[in-house]
Amino acid sequence: MERVNTLRTTRNLPDGPLLELLETTDKAVARYLKESAREVCRSVFGNEVQLRGLVEWSNVCRRDCYYCGLRRSRALPRYNLTSAQILACCEKAWAKGIDTFVIQGGENPAGALQLVPVVKSIRERWPGAIITLSLGELPFSTYAALREAGANRYLLRHETANPALYGRLHPAPDALESRLACLQELRRLGFQIGMGMMVGSPGQTPENLLEDLRLIQQWRPEMIGIGPFIPQEDTPFTHCPPGSAETTLRLLAILRLMLPTALIPSTTALAVLTGGKEAGLEAGANVMMPVFTPETEKRKYDLYKGKHHV
Ligand code: 5AD
Protein backbone atom coordinates (compact mmCIF):
# COMPACT_ATOMS: atom_id res chain seq x y z
CA MET A 1 0.00 0.00 0.00
CA GLU A 2 2.85 2.28 0.92
CA ARG A 3 4.37 1.83 -2.53
CA VAL A 4 1.09 2.78 -4.17
CA ASN A 5 0.84 5.87 -1.97
CA THR A 6 4.39 6.89 -2.83
CA LEU A 7 3.72 6.39 -6.52
CA ARG A 8 0.55 8.40 -6.23
CA THR A 9 2.08 11.35 -4.38
CA THR A 10 5.48 11.52 -6.06
CA ARG A 11 4.44 10.07 -9.46
CA ASN A 12 7.52 7.93 -9.33
CA LEU A 13 9.01 4.89 -7.69
CA PRO A 14 12.47 3.30 -7.94
CA ASP A 15 12.88 0.18 -10.08
CA GLY A 16 12.80 -2.34 -7.21
CA PRO A 17 9.49 -1.32 -5.63
CA LEU A 18 7.96 -0.68 -9.07
CA LEU A 19 8.80 -4.21 -10.16
CA GLU A 20 7.38 -5.55 -6.90
CA LEU A 21 4.10 -3.75 -7.58
CA LEU A 22 3.99 -5.27 -11.02
CA GLU A 23 4.60 -8.77 -9.71
CA THR A 24 2.97 -8.80 -6.29
CA THR A 25 0.82 -11.81 -5.39
CA ASP A 26 -0.90 -9.73 -2.71
CA LYS A 27 -4.38 -9.23 -4.13
CA ALA A 28 -5.22 -6.41 -1.74
CA VAL A 29 -2.22 -4.42 -2.96
CA ALA A 30 -3.13 -5.04 -6.59
CA ARG A 31 -6.69 -3.92 -5.89
CA TYR A 32 -5.48 -0.81 -4.06
CA LEU A 33 -3.23 0.07 -7.01
CA LYS A 34 -6.15 -0.06 -9.45
CA GLU A 35 -8.54 1.76 -7.14
CA SER A 36 -6.01 4.53 -6.63
CA ALA A 37 -5.56 4.87 -10.38
CA ARG A 38 -9.30 5.04 -10.87
CA GLU A 39 -9.59 7.72 -8.21
CA VAL A 40 -6.85 9.83 -9.78
CA CYS A 41 -8.49 9.38 -13.16
CA ARG A 42 -11.82 10.51 -11.76
CA SER A 43 -10.25 13.55 -10.10
CA VAL A 44 -8.83 14.64 -13.47
CA PHE A 45 -11.58 13.64 -15.92
CA GLY A 46 -14.65 13.22 -13.71
CA ASN A 47 -16.93 10.28 -14.29
CA GLU A 48 -17.02 10.58 -18.07
CA VAL A 49 -15.41 8.21 -20.50
CA GLN A 50 -14.18 9.96 -23.63
CA LEU A 51 -15.22 8.35 -26.90
CA ARG A 52 -13.26 8.19 -30.17
CA GLY A 53 -14.77 7.02 -33.42
CA LEU A 54 -12.36 4.44 -34.84
CA VAL A 55 -12.21 4.16 -38.62
CA GLU A 56 -9.97 1.32 -39.79
CA TRP A 57 -9.43 2.74 -43.21
CA SER A 58 -7.11 0.08 -44.69
CA ASN A 59 -5.44 -3.20 -43.79
CA VAL A 60 -2.73 -2.86 -46.43
CA CYS A 61 0.64 -2.93 -44.69
CA ARG A 62 4.23 -2.92 -45.92
CA ARG A 63 5.59 -4.29 -42.66
CA ASP A 64 5.93 -7.91 -41.61
CA CYS A 65 5.83 -7.72 -37.80
CA TYR A 66 5.93 -11.27 -36.42
CA TYR A 67 2.98 -10.76 -34.08
CA CYS A 68 0.54 -8.91 -36.29
CA GLY A 69 -2.41 -10.27 -38.22
CA LEU A 70 -2.05 -7.54 -40.85
CA ARG A 71 1.57 -8.45 -41.63
CA ARG A 72 2.26 -8.30 -45.32
CA SER A 73 3.10 -11.97 -45.81
CA ARG A 74 -0.18 -13.16 -44.24
CA ALA A 75 -2.88 -14.16 -46.70
CA LEU A 76 -5.73 -11.75 -46.02
CA PRO A 77 -8.22 -10.02 -48.30
CA ARG A 78 -6.94 -6.46 -48.38
CA TYR A 79 -9.07 -3.32 -48.61
CA ASN A 80 -8.92 0.45 -48.66
CA LEU A 81 -11.94 2.55 -47.79
CA THR A 82 -12.73 5.29 -50.28
CA SER A 83 -12.73 8.94 -49.21
CA ALA A 84 -16.52 8.89 -49.28
CA GLN A 85 -16.61 5.81 -47.04
CA ILE A 86 -14.23 7.39 -44.54
CA LEU A 87 -16.33 10.55 -44.40
CA ALA A 88 -19.48 8.46 -43.97
CA CYS A 89 -17.89 6.69 -40.97
CA CYS A 90 -17.02 10.05 -39.41
CA GLU A 91 -20.58 11.24 -40.07
CA LYS A 92 -21.95 8.23 -38.16
CA ALA A 93 -19.63 8.87 -35.25
CA TRP A 94 -20.46 12.59 -35.20
CA ALA A 95 -24.18 11.78 -35.21
CA LYS A 96 -23.59 9.83 -32.01
CA GLY A 97 -21.99 12.86 -30.39
CA ILE A 98 -18.41 11.75 -30.97
CA ASP A 99 -16.09 14.65 -31.87
CA THR A 100 -12.80 12.77 -32.11
CA PHE A 101 -12.07 10.53 -35.07
CA VAL A 102 -9.24 8.04 -35.23
CA ILE A 103 -8.22 7.07 -38.74
CA GLN A 104 -6.11 3.96 -38.44
CA GLY A 105 -4.50 1.67 -40.98
CA GLY A 106 -1.57 -0.49 -41.91
CA GLU A 107 1.68 1.18 -42.84
CA ASN A 108 1.31 2.24 -46.45
CA PRO A 109 3.09 5.45 -47.45
CA ALA A 110 1.31 5.80 -50.81
CA GLY A 111 -2.07 5.23 -49.17
CA ALA A 112 -1.25 7.67 -46.40
CA LEU A 113 -0.50 10.37 -48.93
CA GLN A 114 -3.94 9.82 -50.45
CA LEU A 115 -5.42 10.56 -47.05
CA VAL A 116 -4.16 14.14 -47.08
CA PRO A 117 -7.20 15.50 -48.98
CA VAL A 118 -9.50 13.31 -46.87
CA VAL A 119 -8.13 14.85 -43.68
CA LYS A 120 -8.66 18.25 -45.28
CA SER A 121 -12.30 17.40 -46.03
CA ILE A 122 -12.90 16.17 -42.48
CA ARG A 123 -11.35 19.34 -41.11
CA GLU A 124 -13.57 21.53 -43.34
CA ARG A 125 -16.72 19.62 -42.56
CA TRP A 126 -16.15 19.49 -38.78
CA PRO A 127 -13.89 22.41 -37.84
CA GLY A 128 -14.18 21.56 -34.14
CA ALA A 129 -13.37 17.88 -34.45
CA ILE A 130 -10.16 16.29 -33.26
CA ILE A 131 -8.51 14.22 -35.98
CA THR A 132 -6.24 11.46 -34.77
CA LEU A 133 -4.16 9.38 -37.16
CA SER A 134 -2.54 6.00 -36.65
CA LEU A 135 -0.73 5.04 -39.84
CA GLY A 136 2.67 3.81 -38.78
CA GLU A 137 6.08 5.10 -39.82
CA LEU A 138 5.87 7.46 -42.78
CA PRO A 139 8.19 9.90 -44.55
CA PHE A 140 8.44 13.08 -42.52
CA SER A 141 7.09 15.04 -45.48
CA THR A 142 3.87 13.00 -45.28
CA TYR A 143 3.55 13.66 -41.56
CA ALA A 144 3.95 17.36 -42.33
CA ALA A 145 1.31 17.27 -45.08
CA LEU A 146 -1.16 15.46 -42.80
CA ARG A 147 -0.56 17.97 -40.04
CA GLU A 148 -0.97 20.83 -42.49
CA ALA A 149 -4.25 19.28 -43.65
CA GLY A 150 -5.58 19.56 -40.11
CA ALA A 151 -4.69 16.40 -38.17
CA ASN A 152 -4.14 16.94 -34.45
CA ARG A 153 -2.90 13.70 -32.94
CA TYR A 154 -0.87 10.67 -33.97
CA LEU A 155 -0.77 7.24 -32.36
CA LEU A 156 2.42 5.28 -32.89
CA ARG A 157 3.03 2.60 -30.30
CA HIS A 158 6.69 1.99 -29.56
CA GLU A 159 5.77 -1.72 -28.90
CA THR A 160 8.82 -2.20 -26.65
CA ALA A 161 11.47 0.17 -25.32
CA ASN A 162 14.13 -2.52 -25.48
CA PRO A 163 16.01 -2.41 -28.81
CA ALA A 164 16.95 -6.12 -28.69
CA LEU A 165 13.37 -7.22 -27.98
CA TYR A 166 12.18 -4.84 -30.69
CA GLY A 167 14.49 -6.74 -33.01
CA ARG A 168 12.91 -10.07 -32.02
CA LEU A 169 9.40 -8.81 -32.73
CA HIS A 170 10.16 -7.19 -36.08
CA PRO A 171 12.21 -8.30 -39.08
CA ALA A 172 15.31 -6.26 -39.92
CA PRO A 173 15.82 -3.47 -40.80
CA ASP A 174 12.91 -2.30 -38.61
CA ALA A 175 14.34 -0.68 -35.50
CA LEU A 176 13.18 1.04 -32.36
CA GLU A 177 15.42 3.95 -33.23
CA SER A 178 13.46 4.84 -36.34
CA ARG A 179 10.17 4.46 -34.45
CA LEU A 180 11.37 6.96 -31.86
CA ALA A 181 12.67 9.30 -34.56
CA CYS A 182 9.15 9.34 -36.04
CA LEU A 183 7.61 10.13 -32.67
CA GLN A 184 10.05 12.95 -32.15
CA GLU A 185 9.29 14.42 -35.57
CA LEU A 186 5.53 14.11 -34.99
CA ARG A 187 5.92 16.04 -31.79
CA ARG A 188 8.07 18.67 -33.48
CA LEU A 189 5.31 19.14 -36.06
CA GLY A 190 2.85 19.90 -33.28
CA PHE A 191 1.00 16.59 -33.11
CA GLN A 192 -0.06 15.28 -29.75
CA ILE A 193 1.49 11.85 -29.67
CA GLY A 194 0.52 8.45 -28.41
CA MET A 195 2.94 5.71 -27.40
CA GLY A 196 2.50 2.30 -25.86
CA MET A 197 3.62 -1.29 -25.70
CA MET A 198 2.37 -4.80 -26.10
CA VAL A 199 2.39 -6.64 -22.78
CA GLY A 200 3.65 -10.21 -22.72
CA SER A 201 5.08 -10.26 -26.20
CA PRO A 202 7.25 -13.35 -26.82
CA GLY A 203 10.59 -13.02 -24.99
CA GLN A 204 9.57 -9.97 -22.97
CA THR A 205 10.78 -9.83 -19.36
CA PRO A 206 9.36 -7.82 -16.43
CA GLU A 207 12.51 -5.67 -16.66
CA ASN A 208 11.57 -4.88 -20.26
CA LEU A 209 8.24 -3.55 -18.99
CA LEU A 210 10.10 -1.30 -16.57
CA GLU A 211 12.00 0.05 -19.55
CA ASP A 212 8.65 0.80 -21.20
CA LEU A 213 7.45 2.66 -18.12
CA ARG A 214 10.66 4.70 -17.97
CA LEU A 215 10.47 5.57 -21.67
CA ILE A 216 6.88 6.72 -21.32
CA GLN A 217 7.75 8.68 -18.18
CA GLN A 218 10.54 10.37 -20.03
CA TRP A 219 8.56 11.24 -23.15
CA ARG A 220 5.28 12.10 -21.42
CA PRO A 221 3.06 11.37 -24.44
CA GLU A 222 -0.45 12.83 -24.37
CA MET A 223 -1.90 9.37 -25.13
CA ILE A 224 -0.88 5.89 -24.03
CA GLY A 225 -2.17 2.69 -25.64
CA ILE A 226 -1.29 -0.61 -24.04
CA GLY A 227 -2.70 -4.05 -24.56
CA PRO A 228 -1.70 -7.66 -24.04
CA PHE A 229 -0.10 -9.64 -26.85
CA ILE A 230 -2.66 -12.06 -28.30
CA PRO A 231 -1.43 -14.71 -30.75
CA GLN A 232 -2.86 -14.57 -34.24
CA GLU A 233 -3.21 -17.48 -36.62
CA ASP A 234 -0.82 -17.76 -39.59
CA THR A 235 1.84 -15.62 -37.92
CA PRO A 236 5.25 -16.74 -36.62
CA PHE A 237 3.96 -16.23 -33.06
CA THR A 238 0.78 -18.25 -33.45
CA HIS A 239 1.84 -20.79 -30.80
CA CYS A 240 3.13 -18.26 -28.26
CA PRO A 241 1.12 -17.74 -25.07
CA PRO A 242 -0.87 -14.50 -24.72
CA GLY A 243 0.18 -11.71 -22.38
CA SER A 244 -1.35 -11.33 -18.95
CA ALA A 245 -4.47 -9.20 -18.52
CA GLU A 246 -3.60 -8.62 -14.87
CA THR A 247 -0.11 -7.31 -15.73
CA THR A 248 -1.66 -5.07 -18.38
CA LEU A 249 -4.13 -3.66 -15.85
CA ARG A 250 -1.38 -2.99 -13.32
CA LEU A 251 0.74 -1.22 -15.94
CA LEU A 252 -2.27 0.84 -16.93
CA ALA A 253 -2.84 1.80 -13.28
CA ILE A 254 0.85 2.62 -12.75
CA LEU A 255 0.86 4.82 -15.86
CA ARG A 256 -2.27 6.64 -14.66
CA LEU A 257 -0.52 7.41 -11.38
CA MET A 258 2.65 8.50 -13.18
CA LEU A 259 0.85 10.64 -15.78
CA PRO A 260 -2.53 11.65 -14.32
CA THR A 261 -3.68 13.67 -17.35
CA ALA A 262 -2.76 11.15 -20.06
CA LEU A 263 -5.48 9.89 -22.39
CA ILE A 264 -5.52 6.12 -21.89
CA PRO A 265 -7.95 3.86 -23.74
CA SER A 266 -9.35 0.64 -22.42
CA THR A 267 -8.10 -1.36 -25.39
CA THR A 268 -9.86 -4.09 -27.33
CA ALA A 269 -6.94 -6.53 -26.89
CA LEU A 270 -7.34 -6.17 -23.13
CA ALA A 271 -11.10 -6.62 -23.47
CA VAL A 272 -10.55 -9.87 -25.38
CA LEU A 273 -8.90 -11.32 -22.26
CA THR A 274 -11.07 -9.71 -19.57
CA GLY A 275 -14.39 -10.12 -21.36
CA GLY A 276 -15.13 -6.39 -21.71
CA LYS A 277 -13.88 -2.83 -21.46
CA GLU A 278 -14.88 -2.42 -17.81
CA ALA A 279 -11.69 -3.81 -16.23
CA GLY A 280 -9.52 -1.24 -18.03
CA LEU A 281 -11.77 1.61 -16.97
CA GLU A 282 -11.64 0.35 -13.40
CA ALA A 283 -7.84 0.44 -13.49
CA GLY A 284 -7.54 4.04 -14.68
CA ALA A 285 -8.36 4.14 -18.40
CA ASN A 286 -10.57 7.05 -19.52
CA VAL A 287 -11.06 6.48 -23.25
CA MET A 288 -13.02 4.02 -25.38
CA MET A 289 -12.78 3.68 -29.12
CA PRO A 290 -15.95 2.24 -30.66
CA VAL A 291 -15.41 0.96 -34.19
CA PHE A 292 -17.14 2.71 -37.12
CA THR A 293 -15.49 0.68 -39.88
CA PRO A 294 -18.16 -0.57 -42.34
CA GLU A 295 -19.45 -4.07 -41.55
CA THR A 296 -18.29 -5.33 -44.93
CA GLU A 297 -14.62 -4.64 -44.14
CA LYS A 298 -14.51 -4.84 -40.36
CA ARG A 299 -13.53 -8.50 -40.16
CA LYS A 300 -10.58 -7.97 -42.47
CA TYR A 301 -8.92 -5.71 -39.89
CA ASP A 302 -7.77 -8.90 -38.27
CA LEU A 303 -4.98 -7.90 -35.86
CA TYR A 304 -5.31 -10.73 -33.31
CA LYS A 305 -7.59 -13.61 -32.40
CA GLY A 306 -10.89 -12.70 -30.79
CA LYS A 307 -10.87 -9.04 -31.85
CA HIS A 308 -14.25 -9.31 -33.56
CA HIS A 309 -16.00 -10.94 -30.63
CA VAL A 310 -15.58 -8.07 -28.15
N1 5AD B 1 -1.66 -8.84 -30.11
C1 5AD B 1 -1.87 -7.65 -29.53
N2 5AD B 1 -1.72 -6.48 -30.14
C2 5AD B 1 -1.33 -6.50 -31.41
N3 5AD B 1 -1.09 -5.51 -32.27
C3 5AD B 1 -0.73 -6.06 -33.45
N4 5AD B 1 -0.73 -7.40 -33.36
C4 5AD B 1 -1.10 -7.70 -32.10
C5 5AD B 1 -1.27 -8.91 -31.39
N5 5AD B 1 -1.05 -10.10 -31.97
C6 5AD B 1 -1.15 -4.11 -31.92
C7 5AD B 1 0.25 -3.53 -31.92
C8 5AD B 1 0.24 -2.52 -33.04
C9 5AD B 1 -1.20 -2.38 -33.43
C10 5AD B 1 -1.37 -2.35 -34.91
O1 5AD B 1 -1.90 -3.47 -32.90
O2 5AD B 1 0.54 -2.90 -30.70
O3 5AD B 1 0.74 -1.29 -32.67
Short mmCIF file of N, CA and C and ligand atoms in Angstrom, two decimals, residues 65-70 104-106 134 155-159 170 179 196-199 225-233 235 237 243 269-270 301-305, ligand 1:
data_model
loop_
_atom_site.label_atom_id
_atom_site.label_comp_id
_atom_site.label_asym_id
_atom_site.label_seq_id
_atom_site.Cartn_x
_atom_site.Cartn_y
_atom_site.Cartn_z
N CYS A 65 5.65 -7.50 -39.24
CA CYS A 65 5.83 -7.72 -37.80
C CYS A 65 5.35 -9.13 -37.43
N TYR A 66 6.18 -9.84 -36.68
CA TYR A 66 5.93 -11.27 -36.42
C TYR A 66 4.63 -11.54 -35.68
N TYR A 67 4.15 -10.55 -34.93
CA TYR A 67 2.98 -10.76 -34.08
C TYR A 67 1.67 -10.38 -34.75
N CYS A 68 1.73 -9.65 -35.83
CA CYS A 68 0.54 -8.91 -36.29
C CYS A 68 -0.24 -9.62 -37.39
N GLY A 69 -1.53 -9.64 -37.25
CA GLY A 69 -2.41 -10.27 -38.22
C GLY A 69 -2.51 -9.53 -39.55
N LEU A 70 -2.02 -8.29 -39.58
CA LEU A 70 -2.05 -7.54 -40.85
C LEU A 70 -0.72 -7.63 -41.58
N GLN A 104 -7.21 4.90 -38.69
CA GLN A 104 -6.11 3.96 -38.44
C GLN A 104 -5.95 3.04 -39.63
N GLY A 105 -4.71 2.60 -39.87
CA GLY A 105 -4.50 1.67 -40.98
C GLY A 105 -3.12 1.07 -40.94
N GLY A 106 -2.90 0.08 -41.76
CA GLY A 106 -1.57 -0.49 -41.91
C GLY A 106 -0.61 0.55 -42.45
N SER A 134 -3.35 7.12 -37.12
CA SER A 134 -2.54 6.00 -36.65
C SER A 134 -2.18 5.18 -37.88
N LEU A 155 -1.08 8.40 -33.19
CA LEU A 155 -0.77 7.24 -32.36
C LEU A 155 0.28 6.39 -33.05
N LEU A 156 1.37 6.14 -32.35
CA LEU A 156 2.42 5.28 -32.89
C LEU A 156 3.05 4.53 -31.72
N ARG A 157 2.51 3.36 -31.43
CA ARG A 157 3.03 2.60 -30.30
C ARG A 157 4.51 2.27 -30.50
N HIS A 158 5.27 2.35 -29.43
CA HIS A 158 6.69 1.99 -29.56
C HIS A 158 6.86 0.47 -29.47
N GLU A 159 5.84 -0.24 -29.00
CA GLU A 159 5.77 -1.72 -28.90
C GLU A 159 6.68 -2.29 -27.81
N HIS A 170 10.26 -7.77 -34.73
CA HIS A 170 10.16 -7.19 -36.08
C HIS A 170 11.33 -7.63 -36.93
N ARG A 179 11.48 4.21 -35.05
CA ARG A 179 10.17 4.46 -34.45
C ARG A 179 10.21 5.72 -33.58
N GLY A 196 3.02 3.43 -26.62
CA GLY A 196 2.50 2.30 -25.86
C GLY A 196 3.16 1.01 -26.28
N MET A 197 2.94 -0.01 -25.45
CA MET A 197 3.62 -1.29 -25.70
C MET A 197 2.63 -2.44 -25.67
N MET A 198 3.09 -3.55 -26.23
CA MET A 198 2.37 -4.80 -26.10
C MET A 198 2.89 -5.49 -24.85
N VAL A 199 2.01 -6.01 -24.04
CA VAL A 199 2.39 -6.64 -22.78
C VAL A 199 2.42 -8.15 -22.97
N GLY A 225 -1.37 3.87 -25.30
CA GLY A 225 -2.17 2.69 -25.64
C GLY A 225 -1.42 1.43 -25.30
N ILE A 226 -1.95 0.66 -24.35
CA ILE A 226 -1.29 -0.61 -24.04
C ILE A 226 -2.30 -1.75 -24.05
N GLY A 227 -1.84 -2.87 -24.53
CA GLY A 227 -2.70 -4.05 -24.56
C GLY A 227 -1.84 -5.29 -24.48
N PRO A 228 -2.45 -6.41 -24.10
CA PRO A 228 -1.70 -7.66 -24.04
C PRO A 228 -1.45 -8.19 -25.44
N PHE A 229 -0.34 -8.89 -25.61
CA PHE A 229 -0.10 -9.64 -26.85
C PHE A 229 -1.13 -10.77 -26.92
N ILE A 230 -1.74 -10.94 -28.08
CA ILE A 230 -2.66 -12.06 -28.30
C ILE A 230 -2.24 -12.75 -29.60
N PRO A 231 -1.93 -14.05 -29.54
CA PRO A 231 -1.43 -14.71 -30.75
C PRO A 231 -2.47 -14.69 -31.87
N GLN A 232 -1.99 -14.53 -33.06
CA GLN A 232 -2.86 -14.57 -34.24
C GLN A 232 -2.48 -15.75 -35.12
N GLU A 233 -3.48 -16.36 -35.73
CA GLU A 233 -3.21 -17.48 -36.62
C GLU A 233 -2.38 -17.05 -37.83
N THR A 235 0.72 -16.53 -38.17
CA THR A 235 1.84 -15.62 -37.92
C THR A 235 2.93 -16.45 -37.24
N PHE A 237 4.19 -16.12 -34.50
CA PHE A 237 3.96 -16.23 -33.06
C PHE A 237 2.65 -16.93 -32.71
N GLY A 243 -0.25 -12.49 -23.54
CA GLY A 243 0.18 -11.71 -22.38
C GLY A 243 -0.84 -11.80 -21.27
N ALA A 269 -7.75 -5.34 -27.20
CA ALA A 269 -6.94 -6.53 -26.89
C ALA A 269 -7.11 -6.91 -25.42
N LEU A 270 -7.12 -5.91 -24.55
CA LEU A 270 -7.34 -6.17 -23.13
C LEU A 270 -8.74 -6.74 -22.91
N TYR A 301 -9.91 -6.41 -40.73
CA TYR A 301 -8.92 -5.71 -39.89
C TYR A 301 -8.61 -6.64 -38.72
N ASP A 302 -7.83 -7.68 -39.07
CA ASP A 302 -7.77 -8.90 -38.27
C ASP A 302 -6.47 -8.99 -37.48
N LEU A 303 -6.26 -8.03 -36.57
CA LEU A 303 -4.98 -7.90 -35.86
C LEU A 303 -4.63 -9.12 -35.02
N TYR A 304 -5.58 -9.60 -34.22
CA TYR A 304 -5.31 -10.73 -33.31
C TYR A 304 -6.60 -11.50 -33.10
N LYS A 305 -6.45 -12.71 -32.58
CA LYS A 305 -7.59 -13.61 -32.40
C LYS A 305 -8.60 -13.01 -31.41
N1 5AD B 1 -1.66 -8.84 -30.11
C1 5AD B 1 -1.87 -7.65 -29.53
N2 5AD B 1 -1.72 -6.48 -30.14
C2 5AD B 1 -1.33 -6.50 -31.41
N3 5AD B 1 -1.09 -5.51 -32.27
C3 5AD B 1 -0.73 -6.06 -33.45
N4 5AD B 1 -0.73 -7.40 -33.36
C4 5AD B 1 -1.10 -7.70 -32.10
C5 5AD B 1 -1.27 -8.91 -31.39
N5 5AD B 1 -1.05 -10.10 -31.97
C6 5AD B 1 -1.15 -4.11 -31.92
C7 5AD B 1 0.25 -3.53 -31.92
C8 5AD B 1 0.24 -2.52 -33.04
C9 5AD B 1 -1.20 -2.38 -33.43
C10 5AD B 1 -1.37 -2.35 -34.91
O1 5AD B 1 -1.90 -3.47 -32.90
O2 5AD B 1 0.54 -2.90 -30.70
O3 5AD B 1 0.74 -1.29 -32.67
#
